[in-house]
XYZ file of C-alpha atoms in Angstrom:
159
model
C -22.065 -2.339 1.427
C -23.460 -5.587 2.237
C -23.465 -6.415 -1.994
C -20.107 -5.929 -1.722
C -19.341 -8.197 1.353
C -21.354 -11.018 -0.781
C -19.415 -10.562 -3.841
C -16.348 -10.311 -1.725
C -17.626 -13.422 -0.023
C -17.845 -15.716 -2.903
C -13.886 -15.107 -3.686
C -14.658 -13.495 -7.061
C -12.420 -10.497 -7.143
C -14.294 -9.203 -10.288
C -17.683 -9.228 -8.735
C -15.866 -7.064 -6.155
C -14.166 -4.967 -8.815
C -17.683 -4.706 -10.273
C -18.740 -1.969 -7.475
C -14.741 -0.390 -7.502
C -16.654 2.568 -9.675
C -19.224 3.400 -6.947
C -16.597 3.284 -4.508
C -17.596 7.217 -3.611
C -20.929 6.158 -3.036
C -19.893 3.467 -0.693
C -17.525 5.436 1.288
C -20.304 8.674 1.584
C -22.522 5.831 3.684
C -19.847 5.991 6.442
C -19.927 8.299 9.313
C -16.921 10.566 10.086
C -14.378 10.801 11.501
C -12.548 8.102 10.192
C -13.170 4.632 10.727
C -12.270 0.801 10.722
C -15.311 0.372 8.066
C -13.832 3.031 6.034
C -10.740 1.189 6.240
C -12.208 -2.077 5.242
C -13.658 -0.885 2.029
C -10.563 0.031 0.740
C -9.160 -3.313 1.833
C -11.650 -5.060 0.497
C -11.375 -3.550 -2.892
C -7.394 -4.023 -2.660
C -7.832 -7.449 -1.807
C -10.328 -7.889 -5.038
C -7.099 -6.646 -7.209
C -4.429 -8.066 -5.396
C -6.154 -11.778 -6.240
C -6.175 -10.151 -9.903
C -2.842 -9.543 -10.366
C -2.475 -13.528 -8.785
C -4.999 -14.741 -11.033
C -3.629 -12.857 -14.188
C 0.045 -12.371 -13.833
C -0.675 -8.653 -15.295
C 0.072 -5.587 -13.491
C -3.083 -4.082 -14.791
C -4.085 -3.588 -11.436
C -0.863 -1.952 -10.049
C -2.064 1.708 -10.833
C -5.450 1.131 -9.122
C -4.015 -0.121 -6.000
C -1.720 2.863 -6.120
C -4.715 5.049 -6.013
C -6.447 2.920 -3.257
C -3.420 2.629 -1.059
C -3.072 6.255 -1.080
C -6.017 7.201 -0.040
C -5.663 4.222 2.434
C -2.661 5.851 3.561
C -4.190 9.447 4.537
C -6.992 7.824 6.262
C -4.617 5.560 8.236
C -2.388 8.523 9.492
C -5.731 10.065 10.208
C -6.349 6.877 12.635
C -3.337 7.162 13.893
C -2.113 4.088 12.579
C 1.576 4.403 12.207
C 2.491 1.572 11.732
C -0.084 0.202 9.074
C 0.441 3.822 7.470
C 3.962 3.010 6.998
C 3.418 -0.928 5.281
C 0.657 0.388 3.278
C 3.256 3.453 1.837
C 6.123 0.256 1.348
C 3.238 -1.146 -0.590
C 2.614 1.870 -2.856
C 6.524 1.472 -3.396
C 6.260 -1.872 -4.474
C 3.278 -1.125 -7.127
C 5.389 1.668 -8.433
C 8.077 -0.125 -9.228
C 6.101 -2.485 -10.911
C 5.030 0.357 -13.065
C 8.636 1.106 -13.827
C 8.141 4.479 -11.395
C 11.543 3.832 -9.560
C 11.678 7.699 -8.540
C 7.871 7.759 -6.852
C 8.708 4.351 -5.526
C 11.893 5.956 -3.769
C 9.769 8.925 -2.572
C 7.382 6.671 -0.965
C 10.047 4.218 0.439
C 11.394 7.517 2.125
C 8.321 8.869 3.576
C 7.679 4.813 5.048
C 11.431 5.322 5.927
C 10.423 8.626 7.600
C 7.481 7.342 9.233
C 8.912 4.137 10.863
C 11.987 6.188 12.478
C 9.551 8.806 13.931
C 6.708 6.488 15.563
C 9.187 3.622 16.847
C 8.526 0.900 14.601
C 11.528 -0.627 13.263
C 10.066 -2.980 11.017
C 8.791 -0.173 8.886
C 11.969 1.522 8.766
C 13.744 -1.936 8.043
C 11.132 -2.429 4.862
C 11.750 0.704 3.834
C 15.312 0.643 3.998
C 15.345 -2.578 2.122
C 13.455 -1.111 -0.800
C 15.301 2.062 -0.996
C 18.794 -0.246 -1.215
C 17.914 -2.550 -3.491
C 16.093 0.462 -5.885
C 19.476 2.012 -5.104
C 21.492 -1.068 -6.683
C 19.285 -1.649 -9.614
C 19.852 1.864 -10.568
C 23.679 1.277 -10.876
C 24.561 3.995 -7.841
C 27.336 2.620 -6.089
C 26.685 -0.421 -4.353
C 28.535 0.958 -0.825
C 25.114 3.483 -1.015
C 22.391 0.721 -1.150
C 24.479 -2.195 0.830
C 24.354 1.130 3.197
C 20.642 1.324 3.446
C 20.543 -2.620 3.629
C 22.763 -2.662 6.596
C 20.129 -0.344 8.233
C 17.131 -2.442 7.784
C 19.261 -5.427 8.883
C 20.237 -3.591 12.603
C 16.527 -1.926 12.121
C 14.808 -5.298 12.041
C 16.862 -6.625 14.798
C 15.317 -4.413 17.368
């Protein structure tokens, strides 16, 4: 783990990505039940990609983040961390629609949607909202359905 901190530490996301394949390894080294460190691995490795895609302009690394945020997901609803659960699924969204996935991007935007309404926080719901209307535009559905869903992250993000 502490390799990965150094290579993480020099700000060379592919000497980070370099240890992405023994990521199983890394994560057997940390006690359960679920933990911050677990959640910094995968944040550290989605950090690594994230400054790919900024560095390269490709969206090469849109399908691994996919697979790291989702597993970042589970363990954050095993935390107990609404809230952070519900960004990282807008996130997943985002990837996917990157990937030209609009349908899993919706299903994800729904279950931040769903999240956000259940566990109080608005700004989840209002994110989610927003991505669901403007996927909901783009797609040529009437524009009274996404403006709809707009509206509702506008009053969502107001409270």
């Amino acid at each position: 783990m502490e390799i990965v901190r150094a290579a993480d530490a020099t700000d060379d996301w592919r000497e980070v990505l370099k240890w992405q394949g023994r990521l199983e390894e890394l994560m057997a080294f940390i006690p359960e039940p679920p933990s911050d460190v677990s959640e910094q691995v995968l944040a550290l490795f989605l950090e690594a990609h994230r400054k790919g895609v900024a560095s390269t302009g490709s969206t090469e690394h849109a399908l691994p983040m996919v697979a790291l945020q989702t597993r970042r997901v589970a363990l954050l609803g095993k935390m107990e961390r609404f809230r952070d659960q519900g960004q990282a699924m807008c996130s997943i969204a985002q990837h996917l629609e990157l990937l030209r996935k609009p349908e899993d991007a919706k299903q994800w935007y729904q279950r931040a949607r769903k999240v956000g309404a259940a566990h109080g926080f608005f700004s989840v719901e209002s994110q989610a909202c927003e991505g669901l209307g403007k996927l909901l535009i783009k797609e040529g559905r009437t524009a009274e359905e996404g403006l709809d869903l707009l509206r509702n992250a506008l009053a969502a993000a107001s409270l």
